[in-house]
Tab-separated table of C-alpha atoms and ligand atoms in Angstrom:
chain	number	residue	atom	x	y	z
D	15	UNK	CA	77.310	-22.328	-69.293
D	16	UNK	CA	73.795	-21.144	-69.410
D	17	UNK	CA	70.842	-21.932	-67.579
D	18	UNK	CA	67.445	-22.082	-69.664
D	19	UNK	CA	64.092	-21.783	-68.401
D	20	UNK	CA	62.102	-21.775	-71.590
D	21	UNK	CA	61.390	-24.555	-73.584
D	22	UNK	CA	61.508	-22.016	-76.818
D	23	UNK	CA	64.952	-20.772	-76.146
D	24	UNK	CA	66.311	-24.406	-75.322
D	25	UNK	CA	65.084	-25.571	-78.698
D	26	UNK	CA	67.052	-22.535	-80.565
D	27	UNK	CA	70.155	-23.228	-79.013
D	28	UNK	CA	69.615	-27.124	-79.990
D	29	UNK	CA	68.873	-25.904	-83.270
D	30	UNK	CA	71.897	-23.596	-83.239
D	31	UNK	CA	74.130	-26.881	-82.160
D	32	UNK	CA	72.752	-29.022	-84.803
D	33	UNK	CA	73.519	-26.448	-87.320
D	34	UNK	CA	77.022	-26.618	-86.217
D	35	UNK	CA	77.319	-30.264	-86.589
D	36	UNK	CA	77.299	-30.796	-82.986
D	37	UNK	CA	76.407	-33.986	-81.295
D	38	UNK	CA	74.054	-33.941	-78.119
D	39	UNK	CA	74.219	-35.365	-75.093
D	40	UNK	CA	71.105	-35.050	-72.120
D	41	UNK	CA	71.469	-35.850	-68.426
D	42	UNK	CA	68.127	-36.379	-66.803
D	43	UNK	CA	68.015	-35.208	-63.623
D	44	UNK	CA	65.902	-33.777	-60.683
D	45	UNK	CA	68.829	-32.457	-59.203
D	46	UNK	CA	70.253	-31.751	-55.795
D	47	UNK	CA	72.866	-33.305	-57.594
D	48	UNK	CA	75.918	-35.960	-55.858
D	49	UNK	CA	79.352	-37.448	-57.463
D	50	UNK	CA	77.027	-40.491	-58.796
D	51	UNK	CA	74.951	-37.306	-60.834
D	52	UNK	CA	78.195	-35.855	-61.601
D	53	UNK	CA	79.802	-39.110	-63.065
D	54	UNK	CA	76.674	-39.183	-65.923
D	55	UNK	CA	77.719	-35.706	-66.836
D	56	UNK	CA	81.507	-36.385	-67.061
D	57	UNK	CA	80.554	-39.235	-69.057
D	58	UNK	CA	78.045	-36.961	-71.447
D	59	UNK	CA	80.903	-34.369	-71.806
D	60	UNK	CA	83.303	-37.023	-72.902
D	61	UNK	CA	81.029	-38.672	-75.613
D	62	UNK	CA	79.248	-35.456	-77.061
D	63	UNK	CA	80.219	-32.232	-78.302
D	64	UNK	CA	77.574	-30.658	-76.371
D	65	UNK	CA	75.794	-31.365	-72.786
D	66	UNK	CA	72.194	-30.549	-71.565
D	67	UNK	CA	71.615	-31.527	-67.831
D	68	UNK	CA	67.988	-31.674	-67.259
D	69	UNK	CA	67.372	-29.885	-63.605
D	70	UNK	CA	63.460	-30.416	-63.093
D	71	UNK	CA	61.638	-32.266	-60.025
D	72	UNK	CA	59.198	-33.632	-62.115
D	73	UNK	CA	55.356	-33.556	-60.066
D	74	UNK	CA	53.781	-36.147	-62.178
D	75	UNK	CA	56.177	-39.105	-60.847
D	76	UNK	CA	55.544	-38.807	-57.358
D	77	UNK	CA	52.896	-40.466	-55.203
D	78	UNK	CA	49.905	-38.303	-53.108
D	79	UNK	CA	51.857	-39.004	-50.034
D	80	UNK	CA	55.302	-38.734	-51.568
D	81	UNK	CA	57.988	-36.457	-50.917
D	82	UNK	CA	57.360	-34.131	-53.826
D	83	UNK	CA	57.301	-30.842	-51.589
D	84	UNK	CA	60.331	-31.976	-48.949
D	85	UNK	CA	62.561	-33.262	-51.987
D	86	UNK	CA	65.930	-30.993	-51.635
D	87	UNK	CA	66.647	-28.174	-54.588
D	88	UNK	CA	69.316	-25.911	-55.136
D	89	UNK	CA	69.807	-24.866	-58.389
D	90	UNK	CA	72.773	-22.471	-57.387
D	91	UNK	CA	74.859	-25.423	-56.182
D	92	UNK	CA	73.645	-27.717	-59.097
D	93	UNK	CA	75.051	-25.245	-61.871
D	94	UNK	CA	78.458	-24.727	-59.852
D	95	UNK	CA	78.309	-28.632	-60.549
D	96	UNK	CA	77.303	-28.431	-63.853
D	97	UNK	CA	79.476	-26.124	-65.009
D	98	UNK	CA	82.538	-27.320	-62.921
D	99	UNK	CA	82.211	-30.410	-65.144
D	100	UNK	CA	81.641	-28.763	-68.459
D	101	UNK	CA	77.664	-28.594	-69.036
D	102	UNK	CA	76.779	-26.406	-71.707
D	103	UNK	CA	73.036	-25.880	-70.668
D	104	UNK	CA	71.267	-26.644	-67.332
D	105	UNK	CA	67.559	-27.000	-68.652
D	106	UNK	CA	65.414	-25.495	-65.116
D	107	UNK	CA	61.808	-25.361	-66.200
D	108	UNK	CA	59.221	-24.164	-63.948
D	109	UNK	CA	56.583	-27.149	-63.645
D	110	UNK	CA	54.182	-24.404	-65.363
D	111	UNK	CA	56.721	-24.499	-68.392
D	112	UNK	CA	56.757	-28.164	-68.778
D	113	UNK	CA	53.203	-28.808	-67.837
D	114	UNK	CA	50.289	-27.218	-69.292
D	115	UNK	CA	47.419	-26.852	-66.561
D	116	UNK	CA	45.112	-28.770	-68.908
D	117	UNK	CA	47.661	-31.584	-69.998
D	118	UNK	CA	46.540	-34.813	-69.963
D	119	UNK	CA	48.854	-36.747	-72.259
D	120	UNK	CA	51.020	-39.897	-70.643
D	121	UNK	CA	53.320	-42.651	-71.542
D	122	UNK	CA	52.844	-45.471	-70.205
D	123	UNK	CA	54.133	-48.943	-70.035
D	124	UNK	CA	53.086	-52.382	-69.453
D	125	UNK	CA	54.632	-55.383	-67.288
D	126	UNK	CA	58.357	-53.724	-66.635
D	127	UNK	CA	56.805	-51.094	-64.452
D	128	UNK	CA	53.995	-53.350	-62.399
D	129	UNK	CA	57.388	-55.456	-60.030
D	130	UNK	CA	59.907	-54.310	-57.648
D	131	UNK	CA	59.071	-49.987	-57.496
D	132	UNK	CA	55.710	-50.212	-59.110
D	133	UNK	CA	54.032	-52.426	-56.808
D	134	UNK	CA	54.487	-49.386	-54.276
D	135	UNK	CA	54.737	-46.701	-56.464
D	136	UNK	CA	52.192	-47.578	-59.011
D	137	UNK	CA	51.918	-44.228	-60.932
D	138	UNK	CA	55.669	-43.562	-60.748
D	139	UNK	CA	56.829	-45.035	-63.974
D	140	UNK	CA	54.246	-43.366	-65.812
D	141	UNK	CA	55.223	-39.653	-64.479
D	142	UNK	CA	58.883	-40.887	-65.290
D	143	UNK	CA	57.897	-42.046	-68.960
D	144	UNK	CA	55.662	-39.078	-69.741
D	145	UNK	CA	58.654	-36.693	-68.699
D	146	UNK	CA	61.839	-38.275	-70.119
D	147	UNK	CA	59.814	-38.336	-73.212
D	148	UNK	CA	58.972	-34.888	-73.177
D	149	UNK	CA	63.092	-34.021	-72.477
D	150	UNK	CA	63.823	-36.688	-75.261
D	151	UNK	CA	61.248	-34.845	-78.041
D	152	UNK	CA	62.822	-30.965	-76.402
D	153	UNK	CA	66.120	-31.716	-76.409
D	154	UNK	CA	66.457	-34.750	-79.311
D	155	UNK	CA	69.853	-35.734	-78.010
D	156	UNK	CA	71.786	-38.511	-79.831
D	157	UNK	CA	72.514	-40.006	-76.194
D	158	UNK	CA	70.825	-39.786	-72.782
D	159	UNK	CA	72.606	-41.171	-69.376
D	160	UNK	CA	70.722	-42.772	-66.774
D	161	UNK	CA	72.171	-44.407	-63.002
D	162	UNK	CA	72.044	-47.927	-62.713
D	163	UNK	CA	71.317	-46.871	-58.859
D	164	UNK	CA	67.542	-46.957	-60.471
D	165	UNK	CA	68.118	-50.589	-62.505
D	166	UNK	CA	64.415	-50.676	-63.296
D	167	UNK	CA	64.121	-47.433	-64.542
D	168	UNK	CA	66.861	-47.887	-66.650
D	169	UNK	CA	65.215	-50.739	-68.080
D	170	UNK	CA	61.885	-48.999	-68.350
D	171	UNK	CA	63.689	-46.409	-70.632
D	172	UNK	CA	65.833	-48.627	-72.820
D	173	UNK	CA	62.438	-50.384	-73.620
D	174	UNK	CA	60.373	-47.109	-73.915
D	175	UNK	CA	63.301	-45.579	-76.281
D	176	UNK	CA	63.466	-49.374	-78.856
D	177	UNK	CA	59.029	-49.574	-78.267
D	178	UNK	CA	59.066	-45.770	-79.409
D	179	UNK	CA	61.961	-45.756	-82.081
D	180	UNK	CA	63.107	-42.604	-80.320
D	181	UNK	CA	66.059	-43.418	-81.966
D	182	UNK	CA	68.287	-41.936	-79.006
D	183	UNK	CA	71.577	-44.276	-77.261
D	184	UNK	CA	70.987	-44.759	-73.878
D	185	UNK	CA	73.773	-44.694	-71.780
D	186	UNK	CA	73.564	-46.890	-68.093
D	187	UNK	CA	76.253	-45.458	-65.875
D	188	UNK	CA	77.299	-47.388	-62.826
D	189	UNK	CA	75.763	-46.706	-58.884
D	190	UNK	CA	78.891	-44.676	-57.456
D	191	UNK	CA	79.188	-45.440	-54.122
D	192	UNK	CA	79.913	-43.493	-50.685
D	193	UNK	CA	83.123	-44.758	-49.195
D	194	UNK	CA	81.122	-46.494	-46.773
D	195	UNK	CA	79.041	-48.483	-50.031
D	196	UNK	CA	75.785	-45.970	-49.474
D	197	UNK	CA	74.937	-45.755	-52.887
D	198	UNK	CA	74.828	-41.749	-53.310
D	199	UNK	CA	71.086	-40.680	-54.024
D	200	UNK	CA	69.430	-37.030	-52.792
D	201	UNK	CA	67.284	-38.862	-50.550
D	202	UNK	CA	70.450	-39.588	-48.047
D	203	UNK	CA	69.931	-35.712	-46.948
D	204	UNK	CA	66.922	-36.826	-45.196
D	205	UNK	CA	68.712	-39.618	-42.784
D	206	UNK	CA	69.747	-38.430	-39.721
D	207	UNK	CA	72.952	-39.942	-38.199
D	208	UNK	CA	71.540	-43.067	-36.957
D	209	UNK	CA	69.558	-43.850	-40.229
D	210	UNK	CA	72.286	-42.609	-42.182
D	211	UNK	CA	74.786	-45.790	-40.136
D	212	UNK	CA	71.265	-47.815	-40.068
D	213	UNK	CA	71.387	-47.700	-44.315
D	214	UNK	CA	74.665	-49.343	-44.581
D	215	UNK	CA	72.264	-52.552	-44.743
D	216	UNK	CA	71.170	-52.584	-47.890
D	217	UNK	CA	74.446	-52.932	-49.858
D	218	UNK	CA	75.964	-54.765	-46.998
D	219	UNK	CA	73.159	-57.366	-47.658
D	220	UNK	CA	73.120	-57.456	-51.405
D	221	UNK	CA	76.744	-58.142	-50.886
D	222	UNK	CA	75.819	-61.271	-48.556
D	223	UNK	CA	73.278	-62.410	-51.019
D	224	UNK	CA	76.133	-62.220	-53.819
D	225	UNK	CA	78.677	-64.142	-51.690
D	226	UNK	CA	75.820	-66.740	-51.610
D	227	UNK	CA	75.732	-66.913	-55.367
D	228	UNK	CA	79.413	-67.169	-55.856
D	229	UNK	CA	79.114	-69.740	-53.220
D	230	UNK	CA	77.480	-71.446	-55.639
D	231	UNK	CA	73.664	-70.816	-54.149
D	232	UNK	CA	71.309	-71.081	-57.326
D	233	UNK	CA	68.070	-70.904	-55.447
D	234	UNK	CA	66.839	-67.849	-55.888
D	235	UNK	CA	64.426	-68.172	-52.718
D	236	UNK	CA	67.126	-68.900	-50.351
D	237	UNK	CA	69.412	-65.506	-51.364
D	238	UNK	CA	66.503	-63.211	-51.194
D	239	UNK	CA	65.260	-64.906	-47.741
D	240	UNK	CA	68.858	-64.235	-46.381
D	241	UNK	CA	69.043	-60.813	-47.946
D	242	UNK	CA	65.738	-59.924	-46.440
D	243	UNK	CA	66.690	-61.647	-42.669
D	244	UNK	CA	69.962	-60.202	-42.908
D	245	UNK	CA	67.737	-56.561	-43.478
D	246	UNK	CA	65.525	-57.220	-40.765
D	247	UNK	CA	68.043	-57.256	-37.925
D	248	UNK	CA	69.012	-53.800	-38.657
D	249	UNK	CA	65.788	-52.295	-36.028
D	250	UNK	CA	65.110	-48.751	-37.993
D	251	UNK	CA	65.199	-50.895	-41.276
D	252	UNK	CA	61.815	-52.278	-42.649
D	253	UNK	CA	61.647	-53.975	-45.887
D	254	UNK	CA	59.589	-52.539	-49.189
D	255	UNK	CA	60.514	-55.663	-51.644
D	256	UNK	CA	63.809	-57.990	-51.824
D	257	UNK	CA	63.678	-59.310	-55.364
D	258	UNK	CA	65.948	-60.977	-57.794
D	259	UNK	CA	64.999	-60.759	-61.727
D	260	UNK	CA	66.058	-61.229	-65.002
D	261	UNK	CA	68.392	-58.090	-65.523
D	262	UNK	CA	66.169	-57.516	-69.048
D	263	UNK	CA	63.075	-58.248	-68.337
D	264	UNK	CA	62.767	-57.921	-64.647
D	265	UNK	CA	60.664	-61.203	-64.111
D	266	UNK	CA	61.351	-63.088	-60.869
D	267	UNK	CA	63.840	-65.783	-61.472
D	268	UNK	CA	63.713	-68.779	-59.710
D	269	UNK	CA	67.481	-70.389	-60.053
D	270	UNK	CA	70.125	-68.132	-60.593
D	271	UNK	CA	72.211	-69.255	-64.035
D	272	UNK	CA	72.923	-66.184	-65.706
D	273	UNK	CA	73.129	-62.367	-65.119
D	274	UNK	CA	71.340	-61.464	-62.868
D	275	UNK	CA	69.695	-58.668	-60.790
D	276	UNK	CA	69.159	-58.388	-56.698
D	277	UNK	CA	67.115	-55.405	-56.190
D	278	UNK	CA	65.665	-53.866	-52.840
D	279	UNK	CA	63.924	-51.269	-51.498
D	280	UNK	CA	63.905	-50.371	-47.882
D	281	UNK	CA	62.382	-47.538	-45.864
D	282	UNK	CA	64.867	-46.057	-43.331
D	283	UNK	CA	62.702	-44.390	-40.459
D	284	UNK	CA	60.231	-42.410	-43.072
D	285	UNK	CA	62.841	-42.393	-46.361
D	286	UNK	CA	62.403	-45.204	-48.611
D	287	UNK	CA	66.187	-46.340	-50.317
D	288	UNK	CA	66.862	-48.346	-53.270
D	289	UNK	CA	70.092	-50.292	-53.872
D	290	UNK	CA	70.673	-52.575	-56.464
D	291	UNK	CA	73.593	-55.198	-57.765
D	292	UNK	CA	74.668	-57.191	-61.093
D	293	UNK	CA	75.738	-60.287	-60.658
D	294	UNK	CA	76.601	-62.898	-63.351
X	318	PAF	O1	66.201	-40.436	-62.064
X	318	PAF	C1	65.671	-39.323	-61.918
X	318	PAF	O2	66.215	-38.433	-61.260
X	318	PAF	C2	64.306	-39.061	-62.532
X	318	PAF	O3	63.476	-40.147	-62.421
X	318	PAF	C3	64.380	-38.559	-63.990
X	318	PAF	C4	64.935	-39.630	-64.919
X	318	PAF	C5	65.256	-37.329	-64.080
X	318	PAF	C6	62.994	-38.192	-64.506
X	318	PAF	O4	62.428	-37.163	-63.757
């Protein structure tokens, strides 16, 4: 397995690959990577002949006050990873590599970015877009994996890829779970021991708000007020957004008939968590 700095040298070896009749896979990532990163890349390996995992904490998606500078990287331990599972490349550009000082080109997206993440994070879907295009038009992969730990995301890309004709698969993988039902994201490393038992309470309350449904519960009002009381009693625990949306569109829904999506965002002391469930 190598690891590849240059943009140049990445698109030879992609060349190389496609001259072999190879097909592609690419695993965004910003790494610091976890069992839920490593499940996307098992996946890749299985459905492509060959595997780039993107490594790259991208600056353009995070906030003035976010945690661009504090977010946890170690490139050593993500290639043991990568190459444990059977990566072919880890792509580990320097933000000088993928960013020229001057650049000043964005994608951008309407409506599926303003709810849930982008009322808080307004420019954060834009920094994602811009970046996973840049991977997509680098690496030209025939499929691309994404967590469904970041549902709207997901949903951001799916629509970017059709609106764009990138003409790449996407591939949603599900949340993978701590035994505990933490979903596994690189932001647990900043939760101390108390936060870390504190932020049980999001997937212990999108569970609640599930049992509701299955209850037969179709107001949509009523399962996201519960979610969000059931939240608030947990004292380090204060609430970004409880939502629940159309799983396509990500509008609000008002009576739960079909699929749908409970969504919520919480910040633990300082970290901010999402969590996330399906229902039908
Ligand atoms: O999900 C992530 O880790 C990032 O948002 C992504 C898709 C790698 C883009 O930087």
């Amino acid at each position: 397995m190598q690891i590849v700095k240059n943009i140049e040298e990445l698109r030879s070896i992609i060349k190389w690959w496609r001259g072999e009749g190879h097909s592609i896979g690419l695993v965004p990532t910003m790494g610091y990577l976890h069992d839920g990163h490593k499940s996307l890349i098992e996946k890749a390996v299985s459905e492509n002949d060959r595997v780039v995992v993107s490594d790259f904490v991208n600056p353009t998606q995070f906030g003035v006050n976010e945690d661009l500078s504090s977010y946890p990287r170690d490139i050593d331990r993500d290639a043991a990873i990568c190459e444990a599972v059977g990566a072919d490349v880890v792509f580990h550009p320097d933000p000088e590599e993928m960013y020229f000082p001057n650049h000043c080109t964005f994608v951008d997206m309407d409506r599926l970015t303003k709810g849930l993440c982008g009322k808080t994070r307004p420019t954060h879907f834009r920094g994602v877009c811009t970046v996973v295009s840049k991977l997509f038009n680098i690496v030209t992969p025939d499929r691309a994996y994404f967590g469904q730990k970041d549902a709207q995301q997901l949903a951001v890309i799916r629509r970017m890829v059709r609106d764009m004709n990138f003409g790449i698969t996407i591939v949603g993988c599900p949340i993978v779970r701590e035994a505990d039902g933490l979903a596994m994201s690189s932001r647990n490393t900043y939760l101390n021991p108390k936060e870390r038992e504190a932020a049980l309470v999001l997937h212990k309350s999108l569970v609640l708000g599930e049992g509701m449904v299955h209850a037969g519960q179709k107001d949509a009002k009523k399962v996201k007020n519960a979610i969000r009381e059931n939240i608030e009693k947990e004292p380090l625990a204060q609430v970004d957004y409880v939502e629940i949306v159309d799983v396509e569109n990500l509008e609000p829904i008002d009576t739960i008939e079909g699929p749908f999506l409970a969504a919520v965002a919480v910040y633990i002391g300082k970290t901010r968590l999402i969590d996330n469930l399906k229902g039908e």
